[in-house]
Structures are given as C-alpha cells and as structure tokens.
C-alpha cells in the first residue's frame, strides 16, 4: 500500500482515539502485514519464555514471532570487569587501539583504557538536558576514523522551553582530551518539553550514511506524531555524515514530509545494528508486552501507535491499536513479557565462531544479555546470558579483537568484557 495513503488513514484512526491513561504508569518501562520476513517454520521445541504473557489474548501473527526455541550456547566464555565507577554510562564504542569510548548520561564523554583506567571528561561536548531519559546518549566513530578522527554522538539538546534529540560531530584531538570543529548536524523537530523516549541510537550503514533512531516522546498527546510526516518523532532517519540529506531518501520531494525520514511508526528505539549482509535492524522498546525486533526497509511503516502488541504500562489497552493491519510491517519478533531492550550488536568476529551472525541485545528490565539466532529473516532461537549478575545492560558492542563489551546502567556503572574461556 502506498505509504502516503497509509499515513492519511493513520491520521484518521488516531483522530478517533479519545482514551486516556496514566502518564506516569505509561513511562515505567525505563524503571522497571505489508511485508513479512521470508518463511522459516519453527520446529517443535521448548520455548525459552514460559511466563504468563502480559496480554495473553493477543496471538502472534505467524509461527515463531514470539517465544522462540530455547538454545544453549556452544561458546564457553569469561566475563571480566574492565572498570567500575562510571556514572550511568549510556554507550560504549571500541577504539581501534583497544581502548573504549564511553558516554555518561549526565553529559561526560570519556576514554577508558584497555587496562581499565578511566580518563577525564573530553572537553567540547555541548550541554545536554539530562532529566529523565535524556542526556548524552549514543556515540559512533566515523567510518574513516583512522584518518579523520571524527566522532558522532546523540544527545537531548535543550531548546527554548523544550528539548529534542540532536546529533553532533567533532574531531578528537591527538591527545584525546578535547573535541574541535564541533557541529550539530541534525536536530529532530519539533522540540517538546518532556523527559521520555529520545531513541538516539546511531549506526553507519554500508552505504556510508548515518542512520538515527528517534522516539515519539511517550505521552498520548504527542505519540501520534510517529505517524505524521512533518515530524521526526517515532522515525528512523538517514543522513550523510555532513548532515545533508541523500537524494535517494524515500520522501525527498514529497510535500509535507521531512526529507531525512527513512522509516515511520516507531516507539522508542534504543537498539539498532546492521547485519553482515547490510540489512538494518532495530529493537524497539515497546509498551508492556510489546518490545519488538524489526527489519527496517526504506519508506516502510512499522505501525506505532496504531499497530502494536502489548498494552499501556498502566494495564489499559493501547487506544485504537491492533496487532496487525494491512499496509504496516509486522515485527519479526516480539517479547511478552518485555525485556526493555537497549543496545544491539550482530556478532561478526572470530573469537566466538558459534555466535557468528547472532544478534545480541541488552536488557534493562530483565538484567541480562539476550542472544537471538536469526535464519532467513526469522528468529529461530533465543538464549539469555549473564542472568546472575543483577545489572541493567544498557549497551553492547563488538571490539576489534572480537570481544563483546558491555556497559551497565547504574550510578556506579561497570564496563564488562566477554572473551573466550581460557
């Protein structure tokens, strides 16, 4: 179905919604059919998730869309604590020499050495609004970092009486103490005086473009903008590294549409990654019973808030929402109960051959690392790792050595390293 028609239909459906819910309950997740993937029938198995669903009357659209087979890792591994004492770290980005670039929610960007020494804050980072879920958020290296030393980061930028997700770039000094040539290259519109759902994950595609995820700011009055083409809320964005808009973006030249938009209808995507074949995947932090994995395609509509599994965090139904609808893309996978996903990495290294091609996702609420086995665009197995550590996992990245690096979401945040067992 033409997306323009879908958006018009979506606006009509949203206009019918008059239900209200408790905003406080709706934001508890931090504290606490158009095109389906190719068929890979799920064999009879023991599902990993056996707890009662939040919304048991909702049924998956296709076999294997939820409660995948429990799988056990063939890879023996060790977990070492590289360092402690990080202040609510939000992202980790391995550097070519083995050190780690870390963002802290309060606004500091630091380098932690491979030996665990925490550096002083890097100067030159713009002011952030760190209320609620805001702050200094994701960070990514330029694809040409070895030669241009350029860093990109997302943050909740104060704007007048509100804020919104912005992305900046800057050049890291040779002594790694400061950023120069700092420039904000993207500012989400409109600004809003809220503290929730900034999205903010950054990922460079094989095309050299920067893909940005943006939340819909949570509250009922604002979330319909996830279906509006004149708003960046609830979208994924594709821009060039200098902030310009590629001519082949799907809505370039369409009246009333923001040209940066790549896909539509997302809630609060805090995890994104490209697989080895160049496909763009996101993991959306959904409503209660509605966290979902999506394979993102150019110009497609992923439904929120008109199409979603789950319910409001208050326990009330999502107004005028259904689990599947013609013209919208079904999620590849969803969790009910939720895991509260944040951070994602497709494993491509050589340290763990058994994990190649697997998607790793951090879980805030469930305090674990999730491993998804994906075959032909379907999730065929799920394993939960690090379940005994009792810490909220905020981000996971693969280093040049093939190790996985993890940061935990707490005032005394930790940086972990996963390596093959000796």
GROMACS .gro file of C-alpha atoms in nm:
model
  422
    1UNK     CA    1   0.000   0.000   0.000
    2UNK     CA    2   0.126   0.347  -0.077
    3UNK     CA    3   0.273   0.497   0.240
    4UNK     CA    4   0.107   0.832   0.176
    5UNK     CA    5  -0.233   0.661   0.179
    6UNK     CA    6  -0.133   0.469   0.490
    7UNK     CA    7  -0.034   0.790   0.671
    8UNK     CA    8  -0.365   0.956   0.583
    9UNK     CA    9  -0.554   0.650   0.708
   10UNK     CA   10  -0.341   0.651   1.019
   11UNK     CA   11  -0.424   1.013   1.091
   12UNK     CA   12  -0.796   0.937   1.065
   13UNK     CA   13  -0.764   0.642   1.301
   14UNK     CA   14  -0.564   0.845   1.551
   15UNK     CA   15  -0.822   1.122   1.545
   16UNK     CA   16  -1.081   0.873   1.667
   17UNK     CA   17  -0.882   0.797   1.980
   18UNK     CA   18  -1.007   0.975   2.291
   19UNK     CA   19  -0.894   0.729   2.554
   20UNK     CA   20  -0.653   0.848   2.821
   21UNK     CA   21  -0.413   0.671   3.054
   22UNK     CA   22  -0.193   0.747   3.346
   23UNK     CA   23   0.123   0.908   3.205
   24UNK     CA   24   0.331   0.801   3.500
   25UNK     CA   25   0.238   0.437   3.452
   26UNK     CA   26   0.293   0.466   3.078
   27UNK     CA   27   0.659   0.551   3.128
   28UNK     CA   28   0.754   0.281   3.377
   29UNK     CA   29   0.946   0.078   3.122
   30UNK     CA   30   1.278   0.251   3.197
   31UNK     CA   31   1.239   0.182   3.565
   32UNK     CA   32   1.148  -0.103   3.584
   33UNK     CA   33   0.143  -0.703   0.724
   34UNK     CA   34   0.266  -0.535   0.440
   35UNK     CA   35   0.581  -0.732   0.412
   36UNK     CA   36   0.658  -1.030   0.630
   37UNK     CA   37   1.001  -1.188   0.657
   38UNK     CA   38   1.071  -1.496   0.447
   39UNK     CA   39   0.925  -1.815   0.589
   40UNK     CA   40   1.133  -2.032   0.818
   41UNK     CA   41   0.890  -2.255   1.010
   42UNK     CA   42   0.987  -2.303   1.372
   43UNK     CA   43   1.035  -2.664   1.468
   44UNK     CA   44   0.863  -2.803   1.775
   45UNK     CA   45   1.075  -2.707   2.074
   46UNK     CA   46   1.079  -2.585   2.429
   47UNK     CA   47   1.034  -2.207   2.426
   48UNK     CA   48   1.269  -2.005   2.641
   49UNK     CA   49   0.990  -1.783   2.773
   50UNK     CA   50   0.730  -1.972   2.977
   51UNK     CA   51   0.585  -1.698   3.199
   52UNK     CA   52   0.231  -1.573   3.151
   53UNK     CA   53   0.204  -1.305   2.886
   54UNK     CA   54   0.102  -0.952   2.981
   55UNK     CA   55  -0.173  -0.972   2.719
   56UNK     CA   56  -0.246  -1.344   2.677
   57UNK     CA   57  -0.539  -1.286   2.442
   58UNK     CA   58  -0.303  -1.145   2.179
   59UNK     CA   59  -0.166  -1.412   1.947
   60UNK     CA   60   0.136  -1.394   1.715
   61UNK     CA   61   0.071  -1.317   1.350
   62UNK     CA   62   0.293  -1.604   1.235
   63UNK     CA   63   0.469  -1.902   1.390
   64UNK     CA   64   0.791  -1.812   1.566
   65UNK     CA   65   0.710  -1.442   1.605
   66UNK     CA   66   0.747  -1.475   1.983
   67UNK     CA   67   0.867  -1.728   2.243
   68UNK     CA   68   1.144  -1.875   2.030
   69UNK     CA   69   1.310  -2.207   2.100
   70UNK     CA   70   1.547  -2.209   2.393
   71UNK     CA   71   1.902  -2.261   2.268
   72UNK     CA   72   2.225  -2.316   2.457
   73UNK     CA   73   2.549  -2.151   2.361
   74UNK     CA   74   2.831  -2.373   2.240
   75UNK     CA   75   3.072  -2.093   2.322
   76UNK     CA   76   3.239  -2.102   2.662
   77UNK     CA   77   3.329  -1.752   2.776
   78UNK     CA   78   3.471  -1.545   3.059
   79UNK     CA   79   3.336  -1.211   3.179
   80UNK     CA   80   3.583  -0.964   3.322
   81UNK     CA   81   3.504  -0.627   3.480
   82UNK     CA   82   3.726  -0.380   3.295
   83UNK     CA   83   3.632  -0.097   3.529
   84UNK     CA   84   3.374   0.034   3.773
   85UNK     CA   85   3.276   0.385   3.876
   86UNK     CA   86   3.115   0.508   3.554
   87UNK     CA   87   2.824   0.748   3.607
   88UNK     CA   88   2.523   0.592   3.432
   89UNK     CA   89   2.703   0.505   3.108
   90UNK     CA   90   2.478   0.501   2.800
   91UNK     CA   91   2.704   0.382   2.520
   92UNK     CA   92   3.038   0.212   2.460
   93UNK     CA   93   3.236   0.239   2.135
   94UNK     CA   94   3.558   0.040   2.096
   95UNK     CA   95   3.853   0.235   1.955
   96UNK     CA   96   4.097   0.080   1.705
   97UNK     CA   97   4.375   0.051   1.967
   98UNK     CA   98   4.158  -0.145   2.212
   99UNK     CA   99   4.054   0.143   2.436
  100UNK     CA  100   3.685   0.227   2.481
  101UNK     CA  101   3.494   0.549   2.424
  102UNK     CA  102   3.214   0.588   2.680
  103UNK     CA  103   2.923   0.832   2.713
  104UNK     CA  104   2.772   0.910   3.051
  105UNK     CA  105   2.413   1.027   3.071
  106UNK     CA  106   2.499   1.341   3.269
  107UNK     CA  107   2.698   1.479   2.975
  108UNK     CA  108   3.052   1.343   3.000
  109UNK     CA  109   3.238   1.156   2.728
  110UNK     CA  110   3.542   0.961   2.845
  111UNK     CA  111   3.801   0.715   2.724
  112UNK     CA  112   3.861   0.403   2.932
  113UNK     CA  113   4.187   0.228   2.854
  114UNK     CA  114   4.200  -0.144   2.783
  115UNK     CA  115   4.353  -0.178   3.130
  116UNK     CA  116   4.051  -0.008   3.290
  117UNK     CA  117   4.186   0.340   3.362
  118UNK     CA  118   3.906   0.599   3.341
  119UNK     CA  119   4.009   0.920   3.168
  120UNK     CA  120   3.894   1.273   3.242
  121UNK     CA  121   3.589   1.406   3.054
  122UNK     CA  122   3.667   1.508   2.697
  123UNK     CA  123   3.608   1.881   2.654
  124UNK     CA  124   3.394   2.031   2.379
  125UNK     CA  125   3.073   1.832   2.430
  126UNK     CA  126   2.766   2.061   2.408
  127UNK     CA  127   2.526   2.100   2.700
  128UNK     CA  128   2.266   1.827   2.742
  129UNK     CA  129   1.927   1.804   2.915
  130UNK     CA  130   1.978   1.500   3.138
  131UNK     CA  131   1.636   1.497   3.302
  132UNK     CA  132   1.450   1.166   3.290
  133UNK     CA  133   1.574   0.954   2.999
  134UNK     CA  134   1.766   1.241   2.840
  135UNK     CA  135   2.134   1.325   2.843
  136UNK     CA  136   2.444   1.239   2.645
  137UNK     CA  137   2.337   0.923   2.468
  138UNK     CA  138   2.492   0.722   2.183
  139UNK     CA  139   2.834   0.759   2.022
  140UNK     CA  140   2.977   0.626   1.695
  141UNK     CA  141   3.309   0.652   1.515
  142UNK     CA  142   3.335   0.784   1.163
  143UNK     CA  143   3.387   0.501   0.913
  144UNK     CA  144   3.713   0.685   0.836
  145UNK     CA  145   3.810   0.743   1.199
  146UNK     CA  146   4.168   0.623   1.146
  147UNK     CA  147   4.229   0.919   0.915
  148UNK     CA  148   3.974   1.185   1.018
  149UNK     CA  149   3.943   1.115   1.396
  150UNK     CA  150   3.575   1.218   1.375
  151UNK     CA  151   3.323   1.115   1.639
  152UNK     CA  152   2.943   1.138   1.618
  153UNK     CA  153   2.713   1.147   1.921
  154UNK     CA  154   2.344   1.190   2.002
  155UNK     CA  155   2.206   1.390   2.292
  156UNK     CA  156   1.890   1.551   2.424
  157UNK     CA  157   1.950   1.912   2.331
  158UNK     CA  158   1.790   2.195   2.533
  159UNK     CA  159   1.588   2.419   2.301
  160UNK     CA  160   1.400   2.714   2.446
  161UNK     CA  161   1.135   2.570   2.676
  162UNK     CA  162   1.178   2.218   2.544
  163UNK     CA  163   1.428   1.966   2.411
  164UNK     CA  164   1.475   1.711   2.135
  165UNK     CA  165   1.724   1.458   2.006
  166UNK     CA  166   2.017   1.608   1.821
  167UNK     CA  167   2.331   1.463   1.663
  168UNK     CA  168   2.669   1.634   1.659
  169UNK     CA  169   3.011   1.557   1.520
  170UNK     CA  170   3.360   1.664   1.624
  171UNK     CA  171   3.726   1.582   1.577
  172UNK     CA  172   3.909   1.411   1.864
  173UNK     CA  173   4.244   1.570   1.944
  174UNK     CA  174   4.564   1.369   1.918
  175UNK     CA  175   4.595   1.368   2.297
  176UNK     CA  176   4.231   1.253   2.320
  177UNK     CA  177   4.143   1.529   2.567
  178UNK     CA  178   3.921   1.755   2.355
  179UNK     CA  179   3.689   1.784   2.057
  180UNK     CA  180   3.726   2.051   1.790
  181UNK     CA  181   3.520   2.154   1.487
  182UNK     CA  182   3.210   2.056   1.684
  183UNK     CA  183   2.894   2.094   1.477
  184UNK     CA  184   2.534   1.988   1.532
  185UNK     CA  185   2.440   1.814   1.206
  186UNK     CA  186   2.084   1.706   1.288
  187UNK     CA  187   1.808   1.841   1.512
  188UNK     CA  188   1.484   1.648   1.548
  189UNK     CA  189   1.166   1.851   1.502
  190UNK     CA  190   0.961   1.958   1.685
  191UNK     CA  191   1.108   2.026   2.027
  192UNK     CA  192   0.894   1.921   2.322
  193UNK     CA  193   0.912   1.984   2.696
  194UNK     CA  194   0.936   1.623   2.809
  195UNK     CA  195   1.184   1.378   2.954
  196UNK     CA  196   1.098   1.050   2.782
  197UNK     CA  197   1.161   0.850   2.464
  198UNK     CA  198   1.455   1.011   2.285
  199UNK     CA  199   1.553   0.698   2.089
  200UNK     CA  200   1.903   0.813   1.987
  201UNK     CA  201   2.090   0.508   1.855
  202UNK     CA  202   2.342   0.574   1.578
  203UNK     CA  203   2.463   0.328   1.314
  204UNK     CA  204   2.661   0.377   0.996
  205UNK     CA  205   2.537   0.168   0.706
  206UNK     CA  206   2.747   0.001   0.439
  207UNK     CA  207   2.642   0.292   0.216
  208UNK     CA  208   2.836   0.531   0.441
  209UNK     CA  209   2.519   0.703   0.558
  210UNK     CA  210   2.430   0.765   0.924
  211UNK     CA  211   2.107   0.604   1.049
  212UNK     CA  212   1.947   0.759   1.359
  213UNK     CA  213   1.657   0.629   1.568
  214UNK     CA  214   1.410   0.872   1.725
  215UNK     CA  215   1.147   0.816   1.995
  216UNK     CA  216   0.793   0.954   1.993
  217UNK     CA  217   0.827   1.124   2.336
  218UNK     CA  218   0.585   0.887   2.512
  219UNK     CA  219   0.276   1.088   2.610
  220UNK     CA  220  -0.059   1.020   2.445
  221UNK     CA  221  -0.096   1.373   2.312
  222UNK     CA  222   0.238   1.359   2.130
  223UNK     CA  223   0.282   0.998   2.024
  224UNK     CA  224   0.050   1.024   1.718
  225UNK     CA  225   0.332   1.221   1.555
  226UNK     CA  226   0.501   0.885   1.495
  227UNK     CA  227   0.254   0.863   1.202
  228UNK     CA  228   0.294   1.223   1.083
  229UNK     CA  229   0.540   1.302   0.806
  230UNK     CA  230   0.604   1.659   0.920
  231UNK     CA  231   0.753   1.535   1.247
  232UNK     CA  232   1.071   1.341   1.321
  233UNK     CA  233   0.915   1.176   1.626
  234UNK     CA  234   0.893   0.797   1.608
  235UNK     CA  235   1.104   0.768   1.292
  236UNK     CA  236   1.436   0.639   1.174
  237UNK     CA  237   1.646   0.900   0.996
  238UNK     CA  238   1.912   0.870   0.725
  239UNK     CA  239   2.160   1.149   0.663
  240UNK     CA  240   2.508   1.190   0.517
  241UNK     CA  241   2.799   1.234   0.762
  242UNK     CA  242   2.795   1.609   0.698
  243UNK     CA  243   2.425   1.630   0.786
  244UNK     CA  244   2.296   1.666   0.431
  245UNK     CA  245   2.002   1.462   0.302
  246UNK     CA  246   2.076   1.188   0.047
  247UNK     CA  247   1.877   1.231  -0.275
  248UNK     CA  248   1.760   0.868  -0.262
  249UNK     CA  249   1.582   0.901   0.072
  250UNK     CA  250   1.222   0.781   0.024
  251UNK     CA  251   1.038   1.107   0.095
  252UNK     CA  252   1.266   1.360  -0.071
  253UNK     CA  253   1.043   1.597  -0.268
  254UNK     CA  254   0.718   1.476  -0.111
  255UNK     CA  255   0.505   1.770   0.002
  256UNK     CA  256   0.470   1.794   0.378
  257UNK     CA  257   0.728   1.524   0.451
  258UNK     CA  258   1.061   1.577   0.623
  259UNK     CA  259   1.329   1.453   0.381
  260UNK     CA  260   1.550   1.289   0.645
  261UNK     CA  261   1.285   1.026   0.725
  262UNK     CA  262   1.379   0.666   0.638
  263UNK     CA  263   1.101   0.471   0.816
  264UNK     CA  264   0.787   0.551   1.013
  265UNK     CA  265   0.591   0.428   1.315
  266UNK     CA  266   0.837   0.351   1.595
  267UNK     CA  267   0.801   0.396   1.971
  268UNK     CA  268   1.142   0.430   2.139
  269UNK     CA  269   1.419   0.252   1.951
  270UNK     CA  270   1.726   0.229   2.174
  271UNK     CA  271   1.896  -0.051   1.980
  272UNK     CA  272   2.000  -0.071   1.616
  273UNK     CA  273   2.258  -0.261   1.412
  274UNK     CA  274   2.347  -0.367   1.059
  275UNK     CA  275   2.400  -0.734   0.985
  276UNK     CA  276   2.680  -0.872   0.769
  277UNK     CA  277   2.460  -0.851   0.457
  278UNK     CA  278   2.390  -0.480   0.509
  279UNK     CA  279   2.036  -0.514   0.645
  280UNK     CA  280   1.925  -0.255   0.902
  281UNK     CA  281   1.769  -0.397   1.219
  282UNK     CA  282   1.619  -0.217   1.516
  283UNK     CA  283   1.488  -0.331   1.853
  284UNK     CA  284   1.203  -0.111   1.969
  285UNK     CA  285   1.144  -0.052   2.341
  286UNK     CA  286   0.772  -0.116   2.323
  287UNK     CA  287   0.472  -0.094   2.554
  288UNK     CA  288   0.414  -0.356   2.823
  289UNK     CA  289   0.423  -0.685   2.632
  290UNK     CA  290   0.535  -0.525   2.306
  291UNK     CA  291   0.914  -0.498   2.274
  292UNK     CA  292   0.989  -0.587   1.912
  293UNK     CA  293   1.261  -0.665   1.660
  294UNK     CA  294   1.216  -0.508   1.317
  295UNK     CA  295   1.397  -0.542   0.987
  296UNK     CA  296   1.381  -0.186   0.858
  297UNK     CA  297   1.323  -0.117   0.490
  298UNK     CA  298   1.323   0.210   0.304
  299UNK     CA  299   0.999   0.405   0.338
  300UNK     CA  300   0.804   0.142   0.531
  301UNK     CA  301   0.559   0.200   0.818
  302UNK     CA  302   0.602  -0.012   1.132
  303UNK     CA  303   0.274   0.086   1.289
  304UNK     CA  304   0.315   0.253   1.625
  305UNK     CA  305   0.082   0.356   1.785
  306UNK     CA  306  -0.182   0.205   1.555
  307UNK     CA  307  -0.027  -0.141   1.530
  308UNK     CA  308   0.145  -0.300   1.827
  309UNK     CA  309   0.149  -0.595   2.059
  310UNK     CA  310   0.111  -0.530   2.431
  311UNK     CA  311  -0.072  -0.277   2.644
  312UNK     CA  312  -0.006   0.051   2.821
  313UNK     CA  313   0.213   0.028   3.130
  314UNK     CA  314  -0.098   0.127   3.326
  315UNK     CA  315  -0.254  -0.204   3.216
  316UNK     CA  316  -0.504  -0.030   2.987
  317UNK     CA  317  -0.536  -0.115   2.617
  318UNK     CA  318  -0.341   0.096   2.368
  319UNK     CA  319  -0.607   0.325   2.215
  320UNK     CA  320  -0.730   0.209   1.872
  321UNK     CA  321  -0.440  -0.032   1.828
  322UNK     CA  322  -0.439  -0.380   1.674
  323UNK     CA  323  -0.159  -0.635   1.644
  324UNK     CA  324  -0.154  -0.647   1.265
  325UNK     CA  325  -0.304  -0.436   0.987
  326UNK     CA  326  -0.271  -0.421   0.609
  327UNK     CA  327  -0.024  -0.157   0.497
  328UNK     CA  328   0.200  -0.189   0.803
  329UNK     CA  329   0.504  -0.410   0.855
  330UNK     CA  330   0.474  -0.682   1.118
  331UNK     CA  331   0.761  -0.717   1.365
  332UNK     CA  332   0.999  -1.005   1.301
  333UNK     CA  333   0.983  -1.088   1.671
  334UNK     CA  334   0.836  -0.957   1.996
  335UNK     CA  335   0.866  -1.022   2.368
  336UNK     CA  336   0.575  -1.060   2.609
  337UNK     CA  337   0.667  -1.013   2.893
  338UNK     CA  338   0.907  -0.739   2.794
  339UNK     CA  339   1.283  -0.726   2.837
  340UNK     CA  340   1.327  -0.345   2.796
  341UNK     CA  341   1.587  -0.362   2.515
  342UNK     CA  342   1.880  -0.124   2.484
  343UNK     CA  343   2.188  -0.170   2.267
  344UNK     CA  344   2.235  -0.426   1.989
  345UNK     CA  345   2.522  -0.592   1.805
  346UNK     CA  346   2.539  -0.852   1.530
  347UNK     CA  347   2.838  -1.070   1.602
  348UNK     CA  348   3.086  -1.083   1.314
  349UNK     CA  349   3.412  -1.161   1.493
  350UNK     CA  350   3.632  -1.469   1.504
  351UNK     CA  351   3.666  -1.509   1.880
  352UNK     CA  352   3.330  -1.689   1.901
  353UNK     CA  353   3.266  -1.879   1.573
  354UNK     CA  354   2.946  -2.032   1.717
  355UNK     CA  355   2.798  -1.683   1.758
  356UNK     CA  356   2.858  -1.557   1.405
  357UNK     CA  357   2.550  -1.386   1.267
  358UNK     CA  358   2.373  -1.383   1.604
  359UNK     CA  359   2.209  -1.065   1.732
  360UNK     CA  360   2.295  -0.963   2.088
  361UNK     CA  361   2.055  -0.728   2.271
  362UNK     CA  362   2.095  -0.568   2.612
  363UNK     CA  363   1.803  -0.597   2.853
  364UNK     CA  364   1.739  -0.328   3.113
  365UNK     CA  365   1.438  -0.468   3.295
  366UNK     CA  366   1.544  -0.833   3.268
  367UNK     CA  367   1.907  -0.752   3.355
  368UNK     CA  368   2.069  -0.988   3.106
  369UNK     CA  369   2.219  -1.021   2.761
  370UNK     CA  370   1.988  -1.173   2.501
  371UNK     CA  371   2.126  -1.379   2.212
  372UNK     CA  372   1.899  -1.426   1.911
  373UNK     CA  373   1.966  -1.681   1.639
  374UNK     CA  374   1.829  -1.546   1.310
  375UNK     CA  375   1.783  -1.752   0.994
  376UNK     CA  376   1.622  -1.628   0.672
  377UNK     CA  377   1.484  -1.322   0.846
  378UNK     CA  378   1.324  -1.513   1.133
  379UNK     CA  379   1.425  -1.563   1.494
  380UNK     CA  380   1.478  -1.938   1.540
  381UNK     CA  381   1.635  -1.948   1.885
  382UNK     CA  382   1.690  -1.740   2.197
  383UNK     CA  383   1.933  -1.761   2.485
  384UNK     CA  384   1.970  -1.541   2.792
  385UNK     CA  385   2.323  -1.482   2.920
  386UNK     CA  386   2.466  -1.308   3.230
  387UNK     CA  387   2.143  -1.370   3.420
  388UNK     CA  388   2.322  -1.397   3.754
  389UNK     CA  389   2.485  -1.054   3.753
  390UNK     CA  390   2.182  -0.846   3.850
  391UNK     CA  391   2.263  -0.536   3.645
  392UNK     CA  392   2.073  -0.347   3.376
  393UNK     CA  393   2.256  -0.379   3.046
  394UNK     CA  394   2.249  -0.052   2.854
  395UNK     CA  395   2.475  -0.120   2.554
  396UNK     CA  396   2.671  -0.399   2.386
  397UNK     CA  397   2.938  -0.359   2.116
  398UNK     CA  398   3.195  -0.579   1.946
  399UNK     CA  399   3.559  -0.477   1.966
  400UNK     CA  400   3.829  -0.518   1.700
  401UNK     CA  401   3.955  -0.818   1.898
  402UNK     CA  402   3.621  -0.999   1.863
  403UNK     CA  403   3.534  -0.949   2.230
  404UNK     CA  404   3.196  -0.812   2.336
  405UNK     CA  405   3.193  -0.500   2.553
  406UNK     CA  406   2.901  -0.410   2.777
  407UNK     CA  407   2.811  -0.111   2.994
  408UNK     CA  408   2.562  -0.130   3.279
  409UNK     CA  409   2.300   0.131   3.359
  410UNK     CA  410   2.363   0.248   3.715
  411UNK     CA  411   2.525   0.532   3.909
  412UNK     CA  412   2.829   0.311   3.970
  413UNK     CA  413   2.823   0.172   3.618
  414UNK     CA  414   3.051  -0.105   3.503
  415UNK     CA  415   3.229  -0.192   3.179
  416UNK     CA  416   3.249  -0.566   3.106
  417UNK     CA  417   3.445  -0.765   2.851
  418UNK     CA  418   3.336  -1.107   2.721
  419UNK     CA  419   3.619  -1.324   2.587
  420UNK     CA  420   3.661  -1.696   2.507
  421UNK     CA  421   3.711  -1.906   2.819
  422UNK     CA  422   4.073  -1.995   2.884
   0.00000   0.00000   0.00000
